[in-house]
Coordinates of C-alpha atoms and ligand atoms in Angstrom, one line a residue:
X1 CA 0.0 0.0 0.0
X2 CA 1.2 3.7 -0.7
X3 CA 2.1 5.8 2.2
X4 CA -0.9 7.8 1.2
X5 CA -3.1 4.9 2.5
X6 CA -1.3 4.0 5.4
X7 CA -1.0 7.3 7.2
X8 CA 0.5 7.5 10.9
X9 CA -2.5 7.8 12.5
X10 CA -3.7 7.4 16.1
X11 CA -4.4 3.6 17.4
X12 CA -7.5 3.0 16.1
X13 CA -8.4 0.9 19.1
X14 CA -8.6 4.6 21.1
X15 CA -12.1 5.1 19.3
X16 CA -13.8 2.3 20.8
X17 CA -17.0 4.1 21.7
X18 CA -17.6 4.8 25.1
X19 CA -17.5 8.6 24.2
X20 CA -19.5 10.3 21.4
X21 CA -17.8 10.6 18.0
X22 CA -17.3 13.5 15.8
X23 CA -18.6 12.4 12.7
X24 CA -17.9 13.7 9.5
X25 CA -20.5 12.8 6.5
X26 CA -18.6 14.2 3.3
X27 CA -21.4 14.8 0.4
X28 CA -23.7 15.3 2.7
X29 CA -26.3 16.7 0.5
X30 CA -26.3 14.2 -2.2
X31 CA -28.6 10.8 -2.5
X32 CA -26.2 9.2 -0.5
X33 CA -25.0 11.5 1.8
X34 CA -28.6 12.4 3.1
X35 CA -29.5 8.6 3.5
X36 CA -26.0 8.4 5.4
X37 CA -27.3 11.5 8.4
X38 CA -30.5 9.3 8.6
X39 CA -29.4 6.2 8.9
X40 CA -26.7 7.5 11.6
X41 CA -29.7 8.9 13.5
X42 CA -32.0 5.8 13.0
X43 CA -29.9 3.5 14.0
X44 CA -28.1 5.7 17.3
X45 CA -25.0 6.1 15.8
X46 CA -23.1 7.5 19.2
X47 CA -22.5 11.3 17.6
X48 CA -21.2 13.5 19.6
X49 CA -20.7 16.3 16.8
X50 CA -21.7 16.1 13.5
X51 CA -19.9 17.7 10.4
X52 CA -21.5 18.0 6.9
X53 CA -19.6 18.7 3.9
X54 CA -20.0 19.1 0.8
X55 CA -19.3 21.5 -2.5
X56 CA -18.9 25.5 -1.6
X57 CA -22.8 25.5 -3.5
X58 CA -24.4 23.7 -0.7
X59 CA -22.2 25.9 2.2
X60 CA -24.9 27.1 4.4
X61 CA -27.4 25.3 3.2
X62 CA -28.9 23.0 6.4
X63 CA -29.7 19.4 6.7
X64 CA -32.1 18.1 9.4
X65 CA -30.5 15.7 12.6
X66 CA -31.7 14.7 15.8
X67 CA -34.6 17.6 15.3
X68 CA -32.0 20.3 14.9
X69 CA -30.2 22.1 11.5
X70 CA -26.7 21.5 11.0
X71 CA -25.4 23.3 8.5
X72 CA -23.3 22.2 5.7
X73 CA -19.6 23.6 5.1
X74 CA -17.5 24.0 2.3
X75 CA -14.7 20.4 2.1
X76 CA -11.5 21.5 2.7
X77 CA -8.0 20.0 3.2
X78 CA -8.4 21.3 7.2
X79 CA -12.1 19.3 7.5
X80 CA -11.1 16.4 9.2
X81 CA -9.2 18.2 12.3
X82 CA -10.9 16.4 14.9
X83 CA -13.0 13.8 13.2
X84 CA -12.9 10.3 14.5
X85 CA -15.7 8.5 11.6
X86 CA -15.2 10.3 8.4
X87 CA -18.3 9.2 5.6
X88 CA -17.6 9.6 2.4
X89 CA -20.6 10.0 -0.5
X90 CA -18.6 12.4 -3.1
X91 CA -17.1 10.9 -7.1
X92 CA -14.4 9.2 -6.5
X93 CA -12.2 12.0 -7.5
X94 CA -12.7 14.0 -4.6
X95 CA -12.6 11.1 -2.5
X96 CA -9.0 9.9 -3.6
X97 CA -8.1 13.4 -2.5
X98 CA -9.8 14.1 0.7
X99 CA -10.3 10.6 2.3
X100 CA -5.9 9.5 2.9
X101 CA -6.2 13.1 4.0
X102 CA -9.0 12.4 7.1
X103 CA -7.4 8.6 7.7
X104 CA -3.8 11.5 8.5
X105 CA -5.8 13.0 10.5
X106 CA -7.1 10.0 12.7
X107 CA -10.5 9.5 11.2
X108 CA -11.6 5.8 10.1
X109 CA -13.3 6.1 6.8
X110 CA -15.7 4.2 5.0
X111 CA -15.7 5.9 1.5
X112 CA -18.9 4.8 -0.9
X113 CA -17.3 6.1 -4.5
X114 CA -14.7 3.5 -6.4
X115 CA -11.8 5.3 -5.7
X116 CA -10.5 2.7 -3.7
X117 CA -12.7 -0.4 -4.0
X118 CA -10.3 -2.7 -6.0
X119 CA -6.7 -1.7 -4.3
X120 CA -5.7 -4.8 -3.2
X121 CA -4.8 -3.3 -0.1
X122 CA -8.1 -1.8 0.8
X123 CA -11.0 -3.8 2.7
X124 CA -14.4 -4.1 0.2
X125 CA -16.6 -5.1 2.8
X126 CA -20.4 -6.1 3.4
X127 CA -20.8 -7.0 6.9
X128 CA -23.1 -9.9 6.4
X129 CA -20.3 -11.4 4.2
X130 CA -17.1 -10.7 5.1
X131 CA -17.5 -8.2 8.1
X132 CA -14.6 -10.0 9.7
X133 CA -12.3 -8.2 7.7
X134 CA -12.9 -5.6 10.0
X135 CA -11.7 -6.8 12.8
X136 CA -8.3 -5.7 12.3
X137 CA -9.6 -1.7 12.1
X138 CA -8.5 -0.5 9.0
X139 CA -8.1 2.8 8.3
X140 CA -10.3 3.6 5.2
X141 CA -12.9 1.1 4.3
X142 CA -14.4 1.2 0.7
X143 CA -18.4 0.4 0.4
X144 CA -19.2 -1.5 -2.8
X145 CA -20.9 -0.6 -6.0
X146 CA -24.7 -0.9 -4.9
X147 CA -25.6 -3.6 -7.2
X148 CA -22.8 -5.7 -5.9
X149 CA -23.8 -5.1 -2.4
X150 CA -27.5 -6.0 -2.7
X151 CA -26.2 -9.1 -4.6
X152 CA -23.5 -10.9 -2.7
X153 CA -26.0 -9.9 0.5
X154 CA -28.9 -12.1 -1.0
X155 CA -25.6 -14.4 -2.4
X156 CA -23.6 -15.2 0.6
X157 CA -25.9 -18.1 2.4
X158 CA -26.3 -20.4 -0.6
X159 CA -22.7 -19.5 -1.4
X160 CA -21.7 -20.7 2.1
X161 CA -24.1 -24.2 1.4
X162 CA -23.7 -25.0 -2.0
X163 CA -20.8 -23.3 -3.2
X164 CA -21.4 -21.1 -6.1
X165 CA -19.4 -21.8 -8.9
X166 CA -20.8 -19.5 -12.0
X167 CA -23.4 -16.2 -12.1
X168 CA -25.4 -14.4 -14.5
X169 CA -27.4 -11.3 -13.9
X170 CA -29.4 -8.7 -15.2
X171 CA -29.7 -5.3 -13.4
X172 CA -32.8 -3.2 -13.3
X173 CA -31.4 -0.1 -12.4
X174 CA -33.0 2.9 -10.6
X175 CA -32.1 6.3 -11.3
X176 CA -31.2 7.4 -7.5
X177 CA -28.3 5.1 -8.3
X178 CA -27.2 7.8 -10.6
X179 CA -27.5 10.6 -7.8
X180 CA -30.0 13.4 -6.5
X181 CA -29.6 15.4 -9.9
X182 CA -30.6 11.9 -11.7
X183 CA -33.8 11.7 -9.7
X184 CA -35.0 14.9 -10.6
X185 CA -34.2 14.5 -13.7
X186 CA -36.7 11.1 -14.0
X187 CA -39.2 13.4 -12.1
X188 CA -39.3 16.1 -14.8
X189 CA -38.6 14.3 -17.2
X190 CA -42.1 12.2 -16.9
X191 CA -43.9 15.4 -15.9
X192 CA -43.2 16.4 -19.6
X193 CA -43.9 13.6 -21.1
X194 CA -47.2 13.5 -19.7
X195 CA -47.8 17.2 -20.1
X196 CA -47.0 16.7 -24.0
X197 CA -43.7 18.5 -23.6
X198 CA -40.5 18.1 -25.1
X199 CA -37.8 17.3 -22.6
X200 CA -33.8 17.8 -22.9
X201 CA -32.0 15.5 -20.9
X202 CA -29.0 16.8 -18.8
X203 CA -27.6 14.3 -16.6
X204 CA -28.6 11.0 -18.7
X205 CA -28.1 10.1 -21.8
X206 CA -31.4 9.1 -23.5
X207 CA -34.7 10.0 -22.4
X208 CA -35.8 8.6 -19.2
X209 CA -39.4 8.9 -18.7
X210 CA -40.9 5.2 -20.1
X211 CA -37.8 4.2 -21.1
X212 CA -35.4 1.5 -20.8
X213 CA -31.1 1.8 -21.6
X214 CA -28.2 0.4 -21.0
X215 CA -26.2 1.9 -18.4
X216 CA -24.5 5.3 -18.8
X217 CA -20.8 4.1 -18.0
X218 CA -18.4 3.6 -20.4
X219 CA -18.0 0.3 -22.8
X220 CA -14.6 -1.4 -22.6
X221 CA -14.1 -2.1 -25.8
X222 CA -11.6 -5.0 -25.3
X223 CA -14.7 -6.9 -23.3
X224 CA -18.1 -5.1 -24.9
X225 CA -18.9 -4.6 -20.9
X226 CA -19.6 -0.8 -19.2
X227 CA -18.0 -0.1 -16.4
X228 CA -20.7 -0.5 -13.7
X229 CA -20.9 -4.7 -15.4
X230 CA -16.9 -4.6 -14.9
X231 CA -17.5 -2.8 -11.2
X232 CA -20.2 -5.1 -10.4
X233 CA -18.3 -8.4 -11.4
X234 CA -15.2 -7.6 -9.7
X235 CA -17.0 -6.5 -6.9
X236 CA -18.8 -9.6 -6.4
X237 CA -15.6 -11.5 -6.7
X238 CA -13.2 -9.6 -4.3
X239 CA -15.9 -9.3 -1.7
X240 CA -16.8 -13.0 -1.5
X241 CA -12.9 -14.2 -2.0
X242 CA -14.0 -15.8 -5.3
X243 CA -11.3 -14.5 -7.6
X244 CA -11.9 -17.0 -10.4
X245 CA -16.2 -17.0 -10.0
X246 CA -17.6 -17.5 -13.8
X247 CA -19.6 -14.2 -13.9
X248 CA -21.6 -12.4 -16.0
X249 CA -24.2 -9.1 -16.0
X250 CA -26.0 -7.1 -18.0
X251 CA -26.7 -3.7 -16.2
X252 CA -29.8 -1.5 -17.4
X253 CA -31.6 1.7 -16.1
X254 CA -35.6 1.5 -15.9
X255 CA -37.7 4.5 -14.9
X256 CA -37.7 3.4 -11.1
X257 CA -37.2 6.2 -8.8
X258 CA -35.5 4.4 -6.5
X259 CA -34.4 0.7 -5.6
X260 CA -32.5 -2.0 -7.9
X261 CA -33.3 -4.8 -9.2
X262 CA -31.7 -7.9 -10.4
X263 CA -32.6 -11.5 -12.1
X264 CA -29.5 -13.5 -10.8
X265 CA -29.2 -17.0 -12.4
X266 CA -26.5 -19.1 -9.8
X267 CA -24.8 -22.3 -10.7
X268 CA -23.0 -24.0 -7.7
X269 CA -21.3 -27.0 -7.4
X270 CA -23.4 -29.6 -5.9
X271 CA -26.9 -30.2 -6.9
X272 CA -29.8 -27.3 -4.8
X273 CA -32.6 -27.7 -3.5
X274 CA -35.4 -24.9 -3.8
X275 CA -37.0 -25.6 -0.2
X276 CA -33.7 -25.2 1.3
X277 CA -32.2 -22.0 -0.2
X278 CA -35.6 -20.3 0.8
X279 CA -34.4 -21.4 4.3
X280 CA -31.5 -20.6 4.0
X281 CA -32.4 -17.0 2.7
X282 CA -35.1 -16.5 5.4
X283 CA -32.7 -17.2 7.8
X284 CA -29.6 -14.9 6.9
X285 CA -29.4 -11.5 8.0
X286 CA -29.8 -8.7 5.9
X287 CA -32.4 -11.1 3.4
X288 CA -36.3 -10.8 3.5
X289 CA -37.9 -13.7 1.5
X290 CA -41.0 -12.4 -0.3
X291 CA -41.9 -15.4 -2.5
X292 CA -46.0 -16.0 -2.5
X293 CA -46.3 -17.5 -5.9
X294 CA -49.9 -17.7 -5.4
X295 CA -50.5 -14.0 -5.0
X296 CA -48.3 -13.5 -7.7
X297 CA -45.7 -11.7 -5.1
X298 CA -41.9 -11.2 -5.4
X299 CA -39.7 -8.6 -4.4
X300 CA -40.4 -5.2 -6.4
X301 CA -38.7 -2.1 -6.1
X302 CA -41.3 0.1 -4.4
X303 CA -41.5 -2.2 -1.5
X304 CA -37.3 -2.5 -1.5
X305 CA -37.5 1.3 -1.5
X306 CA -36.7 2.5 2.2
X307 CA -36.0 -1.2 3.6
X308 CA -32.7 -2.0 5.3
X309 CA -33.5 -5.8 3.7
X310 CA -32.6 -6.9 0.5
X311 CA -35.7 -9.0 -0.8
X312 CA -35.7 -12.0 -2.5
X313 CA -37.9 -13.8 -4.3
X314 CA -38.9 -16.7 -7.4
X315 CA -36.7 -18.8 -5.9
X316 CA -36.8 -21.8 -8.4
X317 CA -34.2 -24.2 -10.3
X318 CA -32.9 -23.1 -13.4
X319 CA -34.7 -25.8 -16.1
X320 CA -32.0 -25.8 -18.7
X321 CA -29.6 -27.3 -16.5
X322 CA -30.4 -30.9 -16.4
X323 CA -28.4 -31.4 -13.6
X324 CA -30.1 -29.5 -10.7
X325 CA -27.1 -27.3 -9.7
X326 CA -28.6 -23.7 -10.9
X327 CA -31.0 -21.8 -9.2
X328 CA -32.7 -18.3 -10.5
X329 CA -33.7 -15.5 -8.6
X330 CA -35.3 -12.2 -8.5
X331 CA -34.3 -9.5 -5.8
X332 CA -34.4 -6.0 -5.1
X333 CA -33.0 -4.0 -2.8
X334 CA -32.7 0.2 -1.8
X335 CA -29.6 0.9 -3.4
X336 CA -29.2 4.2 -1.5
X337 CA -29.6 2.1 2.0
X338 CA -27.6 -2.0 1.7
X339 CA -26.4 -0.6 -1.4
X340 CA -24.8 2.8 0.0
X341 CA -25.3 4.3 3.0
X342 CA -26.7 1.4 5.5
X343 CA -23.8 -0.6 4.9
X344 CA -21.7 2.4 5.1
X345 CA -22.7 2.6 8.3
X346 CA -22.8 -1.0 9.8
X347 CA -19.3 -0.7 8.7
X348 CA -18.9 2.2 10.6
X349 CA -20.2 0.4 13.6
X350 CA -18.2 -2.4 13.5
X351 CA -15.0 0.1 13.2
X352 CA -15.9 2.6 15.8
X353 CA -18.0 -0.2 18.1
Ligands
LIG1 N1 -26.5 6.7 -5.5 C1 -26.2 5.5 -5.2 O1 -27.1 4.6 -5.1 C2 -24.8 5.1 -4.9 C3 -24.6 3.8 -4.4 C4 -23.3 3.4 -4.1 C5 -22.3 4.3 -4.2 N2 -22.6 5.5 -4.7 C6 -21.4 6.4 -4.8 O2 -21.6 7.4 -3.8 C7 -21.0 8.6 -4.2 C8 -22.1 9.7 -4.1 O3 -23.2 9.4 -4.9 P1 -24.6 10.2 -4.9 O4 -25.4 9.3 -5.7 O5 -24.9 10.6 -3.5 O6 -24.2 11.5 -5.7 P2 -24.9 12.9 -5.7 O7 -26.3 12.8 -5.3 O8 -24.6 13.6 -7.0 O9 -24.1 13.7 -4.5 C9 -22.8 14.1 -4.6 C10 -22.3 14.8 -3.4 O10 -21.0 15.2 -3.6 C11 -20.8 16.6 -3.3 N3 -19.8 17.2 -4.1 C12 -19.7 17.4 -5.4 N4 -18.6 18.1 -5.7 C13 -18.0 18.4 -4.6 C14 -16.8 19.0 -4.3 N5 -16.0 19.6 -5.2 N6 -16.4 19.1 -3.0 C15 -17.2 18.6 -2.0 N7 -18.3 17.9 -2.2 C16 -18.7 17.8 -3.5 C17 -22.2 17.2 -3.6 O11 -22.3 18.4 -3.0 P3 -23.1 19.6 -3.7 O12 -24.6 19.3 -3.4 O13 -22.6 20.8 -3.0 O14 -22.8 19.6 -5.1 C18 -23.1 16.1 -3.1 O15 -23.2 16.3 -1.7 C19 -20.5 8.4 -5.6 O16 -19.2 8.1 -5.6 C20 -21.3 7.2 -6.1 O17 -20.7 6.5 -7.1 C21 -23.8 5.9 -5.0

């Protein structure tokens, strides 16, 4: 690891919380960010201060916690003076800057853009899966791409029983995965389209509104796959220590305001059987089952949409493999809570705990 990423810092051990933290949520205004100063008040984070940052736009601007306004400051190299839990929600450009200089400072930091999700040297951690990496305190901790998390969350039991050996997805992607400024822009975007109006889009690509694209990121063209499919199949691999897994997706945005989706086909390596993955998934954390084929009733994004659980439903072997080993399922999960900020901040808990 660079020195940048291993800063002298303070024995982490120091922050074990029998005092109230200074907290420091960095793009605090954004999709993220907001999810992040609700989820630390929902789930009695121990803040003693709280420090919102974001871009010099938003300084002054106020954001609601524990029934008061705290107002939001300009980020700056001098922010983290202070800060013992340092949450990152910015691109992963301003992260790469700002978060080495908060871990300098003594702050542990779980940071939510890529910047530092596939350095070997840095923890990519969902709790549920491989939490344990935590143990050992590190000093910045990256979240995972959201579709990643939702997945390996759902994943991670019938990995543990049956091994999983190959898996192919398709994303249904919803546009608070794309930020605040996406959000609004499916809002009025459908607002014209219903009101007969034409519509420029300015953060997306294509027109939004009762429409269906492949995701906005990049193609490779040495593999024909964007860069959230590349994020999303590393991902998967370096979070559940499966460096060789078979994988495949096909990630897609759909007109949901908020919550992903995903049809996960999973080959393991010993035959499955359908009653006991259900059990299995109804009894690992983080995983509702919502399977009533007879009301017609499987996960859906509205009902994901504000739910720490990641749902997960039409649970059913895979017919064209004759020999029982594949199973297909349909999940969704709130992309701004396991996918982002909830995990963001279980991760914090486990750090600062
Ligand atoms: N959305 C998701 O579902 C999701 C899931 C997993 C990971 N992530 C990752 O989380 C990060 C944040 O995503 P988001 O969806 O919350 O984006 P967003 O809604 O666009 O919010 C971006 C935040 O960054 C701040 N920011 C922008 N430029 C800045 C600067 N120069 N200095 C300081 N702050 C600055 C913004 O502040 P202003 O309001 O002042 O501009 C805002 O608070 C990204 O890296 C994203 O890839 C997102």
């Amino acid at each position: 690891m660079s020195d940048v990423l291993t800063p002298a810092a303070p024995d982490a051990s120091a922050l074990v919380a029998d005092r109230l933290l200074t907290v420091a949520v960095v793009g605090a205004t954004g999709a993220v960010g907001l999810e992040l100063i609700g989820c630390l008040e929902r789930r009695g984070f121990p803040v003693g201060s709280l420090k919102l940052l974001a871009s010099e736009r938003s300084a002054g601007k106020t954001c609601r916690f524990k029934g008061r306004d705290v107002v939001v400051e300009t980020l700056a190299r001098d922010s983290f003076i202070g800060v013992d839990v340092a949450l990152f929600a910015t691109d992963a450009a301003i992260s790469q800057v700002f978060a080495p200089i908060a871990a300098a400072e003594g702050a542990l930091v779980v940071d939510n853009s890529s910047a530092f999700r596939m350095h070997w040297d840095i923890a990519l951690v969902v709790p549920e899966v491989n939490g344990a990496l935590l143990a050992s305190r590190p000093r910045i901790v990256a979240n995972p791409n959201c579709v990643a998390a939702i997945a390996v969350t759902a994943l991670q039991p019938l990995h543990a029983r049956f091994g999983m050996t190959r898996l192919i997805g398709s994303t249904y992607q919803a546009a608070s995965g794309a930020g605040a400024e996406a959000m609004a822009e499916l809002r009025d975007s459908t607002a014209a389209y219903l009101a007969g109006e034409a519509f420029e889009p300015k953060v997306l690509p294509h027109p939004y509104a009762f429409n269906v694209f492949s995701h906005n990121t990049t193609i490779d063209p040495a593999t024909g796959y964007n860069g959230e499919e590349t994020k999303v199949m590393d991902e998967v691999r370096k979070i559940m220590s499966l460096p060789d897994l078979r994988v495949s997706v096909t990630c897609v945005r759909v007109p949901v305001l908020r919550a992903h989706s995903m049809a996960l086909t999973v080959e393991f390596d010993q035959p499955v059987s359908v009653a006991e993955a259900e059990a299995l998934l109804a009894a690992a954390p983080g995983v509702r089952v919502v399977n009533d084929a007879k009301a017609n009733h499987f996960p859906m994004p509205n009902e994901a949409s504000g739910a720490d659980d990641v749902l997960v439903g039409r649970i059913r072997q895979d017919l064209s493999d004759p020999t029982g080993r594949t199973l297909s399922l349909f999940i969704a999960g709130d992309q701004l809570l396991k996918g982002a900020a909830l995990n963001a901040v279980q991760i914090a808990e486990a750090l600062a705990g």
